[in-house]
Amino acid sequence: RALNALTMFTSIIIDDESKARTNLRNLLNSYFEEVEILHDYASPKQAIEDLQGNLKVDCIFLDIEMPEMSGFDFLERIDRSKIMVVFVTAYSSYALKAIKQNALDYILKPIKISELKGAVAKMQDRKRLMTQRSEQDIYASSVEATIQSIKGKTSSKITIPASNGFKIIDSNDIVSIKA
């Protein structure tokens, strides 16, 4: 199947256990061509440095209990405004806290492929929603800029095509424009 920017996800894995990182990477590579793993980290601190640098990701697969810092501590140190978080942990006791952190999903180890499929489906839904909102914001900004541009002209009159010719309207009378 064809993949495009709307269906592709860049992601990273953060887990202090090497075998857990390898297992998750293998599952994602085997079952989900739409998920591109850019890097996996044993160190949350290194992931923070990269994310504060040039690394841009759509999703983070994040363990919770790690010796350097917890997954929750990690989240407090990054800009999550456009990043989805899927917790992958051996502990069910953190589920409520993960929900309060606005996690996209919470997967218990050992990982079941059905749960991973559910998380990827949620990623697709969220990315589609984020893209739609972004397009609406761009459209709204464009309309606002057009109105401001019209109002800033020396002539406050604009010509609008109509069914029987043209109408001349004072731009100061424009409250909104709908197409």
CSV table of N, CA, C and O in Angstrom, one decimal, residues 49-94:
chain,number,residue,atom,x,y,z
A,49,GLU,N,18.2,15.7,25.0
A,49,GLU,CA,19.1,16.5,24.2
A,49,GLU,C,18.8,16.5,22.7
A,49,GLU,O,18.8,17.6,22.1
A,50,ASP,N,18.5,15.3,22.2
A,50,ASP,CA,18.2,15.2,20.7
A,50,ASP,C,16.9,15.9,20.4
A,50,ASP,O,16.8,16.6,19.4
A,51,LEU,N,15.9,15.8,21.3
A,51,LEU,CA,14.6,16.4,21.0
A,51,LEU,C,14.7,17.9,21.1
A,51,LEU,O,14.0,18.7,20.4
A,52,GLN,N,15.6,18.4,22.0
A,52,GLN,CA,15.8,19.9,22.1
A,52,GLN,C,16.7,20.4,20.9
A,52,GLN,O,16.7,21.6,20.7
A,53,GLY,N,17.3,19.5,20.3
A,53,GLY,CA,18.1,19.8,19.1
A,53,GLY,C,17.3,19.8,17.8
A,53,GLY,O,16.2,20.3,17.8
A,54,ASN,N,17.7,19.0,16.9
A,54,ASN,CA,17.0,18.9,15.6
A,54,ASN,C,16.1,17.7,15.4
A,54,ASN,O,15.4,17.6,14.4
A,55,LEU,N,16.0,16.8,16.3
A,55,LEU,CA,15.2,15.6,16.2
A,55,LEU,C,13.7,16.0,16.3
A,55,LEU,O,13.3,16.5,17.3
A,56,LYS,N,13.0,15.7,15.3
A,56,LYS,CA,11.5,15.9,15.3
A,56,LYS,C,10.8,14.5,15.1
A,56,LYS,O,11.1,13.8,14.2
A,57,VAL,N,9.9,14.2,16.0
A,57,VAL,CA,9.2,13.0,16.0
A,57,VAL,C,7.7,13.2,16.1
A,57,VAL,O,7.3,14.1,16.7
A,58,ASP,N,7.0,12.2,15.6
A,58,ASP,CA,5.5,12.2,15.8
A,58,ASP,C,5.1,11.5,17.1
A,58,ASP,O,4.1,11.8,17.7
A,59,CYS,N,5.9,10.4,17.4
A,59,CYS,CA,5.5,9.6,18.6
A,59,CYS,C,6.7,9.1,19.3
A,59,CYS,O,7.8,8.8,18.8
A,60,ILE,N,6.5,8.9,20.6
A,60,ILE,CA,7.6,8.4,21.5
A,60,ILE,C,7.0,7.1,22.2
A,60,ILE,O,5.9,7.2,22.8
A,61,PHE,N,7.7,6.0,22.1
A,61,PHE,CA,7.3,4.8,22.8
A,61,PHE,C,8.2,4.8,24.1
A,61,PHE,O,9.4,4.8,24.0
A,62,LEU,N,7.6,5.0,25.2
A,62,LEU,CA,8.3,5.3,26.4
A,62,LEU,C,8.1,4.4,27.6
A,62,LEU,O,6.9,4.1,27.9
A,63,ASP,N,9.2,3.9,28.2
A,63,ASP,CA,9.1,3.1,29.4
A,63,ASP,C,8.9,4.1,30.6
A,63,ASP,O,9.1,5.3,30.4
A,64,ILE,N,8.4,3.5,31.7
A,64,ILE,CA,8.2,4.4,32.8
A,64,ILE,C,9.3,4.3,33.8
A,64,ILE,O,9.9,5.3,34.2
A,65,GLU,N,9.5,3.1,34.3
A,65,GLU,CA,10.6,2.9,35.4
A,65,GLU,C,11.9,2.7,34.7
A,65,GLU,O,12.2,1.7,34.2
A,66,MET,N,12.8,3.8,34.9
A,66,MET,CA,14.1,3.7,34.4
A,66,MET,C,15.0,4.3,35.5
A,66,MET,O,14.6,5.2,36.2
A,67,PRO,N,16.3,3.9,35.6
A,67,PRO,CA,17.1,4.3,36.7
A,67,PRO,C,17.5,5.8,36.6
A,67,PRO,O,17.5,6.5,37.6
A,68,GLU,N,17.7,6.4,35.4
A,68,GLU,CA,18.1,7.7,35.2
A,68,GLU,C,17.0,8.7,35.6
A,68,GLU,O,17.3,9.7,36.3
A,69,MET,N,15.8,8.5,35.1
A,69,MET,CA,14.7,9.3,35.4
A,69,MET,C,13.4,8.5,34.9
A,69,MET,O,13.6,7.7,34.0
A,70,SER,N,12.3,8.8,35.5
A,70,SER,CA,11.1,8.0,35.1
A,70,SER,C,10.6,8.6,33.8
A,70,SER,O,10.9,9.7,33.4
A,71,GLY,N,9.7,7.9,33.1
A,71,GLY,CA,9.1,8.4,31.9
A,71,GLY,C,8.3,9.6,32.2
A,71,GLY,O,8.2,10.5,31.3
A,72,PHE,N,7.7,9.7,33.3
A,72,PHE,CA,6.9,10.9,33.7
A,72,PHE,C,7.9,12.1,33.9
A,72,PHE,O,7.5,13.3,33.4
A,73,ASP,N,9.0,11.9,34.5
A,73,ASP,CA,10.0,13.0,34.6
A,73,ASP,C,10.5,13.5,33.3
A,73,ASP,O,10.7,14.6,33.0
A,74,PHE,N,10.7,12.5,32.4
A,74,PHE,CA,11.1,12.8,31.0
A,74,PHE,C,10.1,13.7,30.3
A,74,PHE,O,10.5,14.7,29.7
A,75,LEU,N,8.8,13.4,30.5
A,75,LEU,CA,7.8,14.2,29.8
A,75,LEU,C,7.7,15.6,30.3
A,75,LEU,O,7.4,16.5,29.5
A,76,GLU,N,8.1,15.8,31.5
A,76,GLU,CA,8.1,17.2,32.1
A,76,GLU,C,9.2,18.0,31.4
A,76,GLU,O,9.2,19.3,31.5
A,77,ARG,N,10.2,17.4,30.8
A,77,ARG,CA,11.4,18.1,30.3
A,77,ARG,C,11.3,18.3,28.8
A,77,ARG,O,12.3,18.9,28.2
A,78,ILE,N,10.3,17.9,28.1
A,78,ILE,CA,10.2,18.1,26.7
A,78,ILE,C,9.0,18.9,26.3
A,78,ILE,O,8.0,19.0,27.0
A,79,ASP,N,9.0,19.4,25.1
A,79,ASP,CA,7.8,20.1,24.5
A,79,ASP,C,7.0,19.0,23.8
A,79,ASP,O,7.4,18.4,22.8
A,80,ARG,N,5.8,18.7,24.4
A,80,ARG,CA,5.0,17.6,23.9
A,80,ARG,C,3.9,18.1,23.0
A,80,ARG,O,3.0,17.3,22.7
A,81,SER,N,3.9,19.3,22.6
A,81,SER,CA,2.7,19.9,21.9
A,81,SER,C,2.3,19.2,20.6
A,81,SER,O,1.2,19.1,20.3
A,82,LYS,N,3.3,18.6,20.0
A,82,LYS,CA,3.0,17.9,18.7
A,82,LYS,C,3.5,16.4,18.7
A,82,LYS,O,3.7,15.8,17.7
A,83,ILE,N,3.7,15.9,19.9
A,83,ILE,CA,4.3,14.5,20.0
A,83,ILE,C,3.3,13.6,20.8
A,83,ILE,O,2.8,14.0,21.8
A,84,MET,N,3.0,12.5,20.2
A,84,MET,CA,2.1,11.5,20.8
A,84,MET,C,3.0,10.6,21.7
A,84,MET,O,4.1,10.3,21.3
A,85,VAL,N,2.5,10.2,22.8
A,85,VAL,CA,3.2,9.3,23.7
A,85,VAL,C,2.5,8.0,23.9
A,85,VAL,O,1.3,8.0,24.3
A,86,VAL,N,3.2,6.9,23.7
A,86,VAL,CA,2.7,5.6,24.0
A,86,VAL,C,3.6,5.0,25.1
A,86,VAL,O,4.8,4.7,24.8
A,87,PHE,N,3.0,4.8,26.3
A,87,PHE,CA,3.8,4.1,27.3
A,87,PHE,C,3.8,2.6,27.1
A,87,PHE,O,2.8,2.0,26.7
A,88,VAL,N,5.0,2.1,27.2
A,88,VAL,CA,5.2,0.6,27.1
A,88,VAL,C,6.0,0.2,28.3
A,88,VAL,O,7.2,0.5,28.5
A,89,THR,N,5.3,-0.5,29.3
A,89,THR,CA,5.8,-0.7,30.6
A,89,THR,C,5.4,-2.1,31.1
A,89,THR,O,4.4,-2.6,30.7
A,90,ALA,N,6.0,-2.5,32.1
A,90,ALA,CA,5.7,-3.8,32.8
A,90,ALA,C,4.7,-3.6,34.0
A,90,ALA,O,4.3,-4.5,34.6
A,91,TYR,N,4.4,-2.3,34.2
A,91,TYR,CA,3.6,-2.0,35.5
A,91,TYR,C,2.3,-1.4,35.1
A,91,TYR,O,2.2,-0.3,34.5
A,92,SER,N,1.2,-2.1,35.6
A,92,SER,CA,-0.1,-1.6,35.3
A,92,SER,C,-0.5,-0.5,36.3
A,92,SER,O,-1.4,0.3,36.0
A,93,SER,N,0.2,-0.3,37.3
A,93,SER,CA,-0.1,0.7,38.4
A,93,SER,C,0.0,2.1,38.0
A,93,SER,O,-0.5,3.0,38.6
A,94,TYR,N,0.6,2.4,36.8
A,94,TYR,CA,0.8,3.8,36.4
A,94,TYR,C,-0.2,4.2,35.3
A,94,TYR,O,-0.1,5.3,34.8
